[in-house]
Amino acid sequence: MSKLPKWVIDLNKNNKADAYLNTAWNTLYDIKSYKNSRTDNNVVEKTLKGQKHLLFLKT
């Protein structure tokens, strides 16, 4: 395909990803109750383009 579908173009225009990346994330339950998860900032995580740190801290 030579260009993105209209729905993708429209989705990208509303900047929802930016809004989510700049919002604090809170777990549904106490963080200690999650047993099948890795710790944050681990070896399998990569930074996003333009990010210097793995943690998404609201600035």
PDB file of C-alpha atoms in Angstrom:
ATOM      1  CA  MET A   1       0.000   0.000   0.000  1.00  0.00           C
ATOM      2  CA  SER A   2       1.303   3.443  -0.843  1.00  0.00           C
ATOM      3  CA  LYS A   3      -0.348   5.281   2.047  1.00  0.00           C
ATOM      4  CA  LEU A   4      -1.993   4.567   5.368  1.00  0.00           C
ATOM      5  CA  PRO A   5      -5.741   3.943   5.546  1.00  0.00           C
ATOM      6  CA  LYS A   6      -7.841   6.989   6.467  1.00  0.00           C
ATOM      7  CA  TRP A   7      -8.717   5.570   9.894  1.00  0.00           C
ATOM      8  CA  VAL A   8      -5.002   5.309  10.765  1.00  0.00           C
ATOM      9  CA  ILE A   9      -4.313   8.846   9.566  1.00  0.00           C
ATOM     10  CA  ASP A  10      -7.238  10.115  11.667  1.00  0.00           C
ATOM     11  CA  LEU A  11      -6.080   8.122  14.692  1.00  0.00           C
ATOM     12  CA  ASN A  12      -2.573   9.537  14.408  1.00  0.00           C
ATOM     13  CA  LYS A  13      -3.931  13.098  14.180  1.00  0.00           C
ATOM     14  CA  ASN A  14      -5.643  12.899  17.572  1.00  0.00           C
ATOM     15  CA  ASN A  15      -2.312  12.189  19.381  1.00  0.00           C
ATOM     16  CA  LYS A  16      -3.802   9.603  21.761  1.00  0.00           C
ATOM     17  CA  ALA A  17      -0.419   7.861  22.060  1.00  0.00           C
ATOM     18  CA  ASP A  18       1.191  11.086  23.286  1.00  0.00           C
ATOM     19  CA  ALA A  19      -1.596  11.577  25.792  1.00  0.00           C
ATOM     20  CA  TYR A  20      -1.120   8.074  27.192  1.00  0.00           C
ATOM     21  CA  LEU A  21       2.679   8.350  27.313  1.00  0.00           C
ATOM     22  CA  ASN A  22       2.412  11.592  29.296  1.00  0.00           C
ATOM     23  CA  THR A  23      -0.058  10.239  31.841  1.00  0.00           C
ATOM     24  CA  ALA A  24       0.812   8.463  35.064  1.00  0.00           C
ATOM     25  CA  TRP A  25       0.091   4.738  34.944  1.00  0.00           C
ATOM     26  CA  ASN A  26      -1.579   3.125  37.922  1.00  0.00           C
ATOM     27  CA  THR A  27      -2.133  -0.589  38.371  1.00  0.00           C
ATOM     28  CA  LEU A  28      -5.599  -1.911  39.078  1.00  0.00           C
ATOM     29  CA  TYR A  29      -4.372  -3.829  42.134  1.00  0.00           C
ATOM     30  CA  ASP A  30      -1.468  -3.285  44.511  1.00  0.00           C
ATOM     31  CA  ILE A  31       1.754  -3.684  42.502  1.00  0.00           C
ATOM     32  CA  LYS A  32       2.992  -6.377  44.910  1.00  0.00           C
ATOM     33  CA  SER A  33       0.043  -8.602  44.003  1.00  0.00           C
ATOM     34  CA  TYR A  34       1.294  -9.101  40.426  1.00  0.00           C
ATOM     35  CA  LYS A  35       3.298 -12.324  40.431  1.00  0.00           C
ATOM     36  CA  ASN A  36       3.700 -13.111  36.711  1.00  0.00           C
ATOM     37  CA  SER A  37       5.327  -9.873  35.626  1.00  0.00           C
ATOM     38  CA  ARG A  38       8.883  -8.686  35.254  1.00  0.00           C
ATOM     39  CA  THR A  39      10.217  -5.723  37.119  1.00  0.00           C
ATOM     40  CA  ASP A  40      10.149  -2.427  35.295  1.00  0.00           C
ATOM     41  CA  ASN A  41      13.294  -1.227  33.529  1.00  0.00           C
ATOM     42  CA  ASN A  42      14.539  -4.739  32.636  1.00  0.00           C
ATOM     43  CA  VAL A  43      16.806  -6.105  29.886  1.00  0.00           C
ATOM     44  CA  VAL A  44      14.008  -6.878  27.417  1.00  0.00           C
ATOM     45  CA  GLU A  45      12.625  -3.338  27.407  1.00  0.00           C
ATOM     46  CA  LYS A  46      13.786  -0.841  24.811  1.00  0.00           C
ATOM     47  CA  THR A  47      13.374   2.922  24.664  1.00  0.00           C
ATOM     48  CA  LEU A  48      10.992   4.514  22.202  1.00  0.00           C
ATOM     49  CA  LYS A  49      12.308   6.828  19.532  1.00  0.00           C
ATOM     50  CA  GLY A  50      13.350  10.079  21.190  1.00  0.00           C
ATOM     51  CA  GLN A  51      13.271   8.623  24.716  1.00  0.00           C
ATOM     52  CA  LYS A  52      16.405   8.614  26.890  1.00  0.00           C
ATOM     53  CA  HIS A  53      14.999   6.404  29.656  1.00  0.00           C
ATOM     54  CA  LEU A  54      12.848   3.299  29.781  1.00  0.00           C
ATOM     55  CA  LEU A  55      10.583   4.701  32.462  1.00  0.00           C
ATOM     56  CA  PHE A  56       7.860   7.006  31.215  1.00  0.00           C
ATOM     57  CA  LEU A  57       7.954   9.805  33.700  1.00  0.00           C
ATOM     58  CA  LYS A  58       5.613  12.709  33.275  1.00  0.00           C
ATOM     59  CA  THR A  59       7.705  15.842  32.769  1.00  0.00           C
TER      60      THR A  59
END
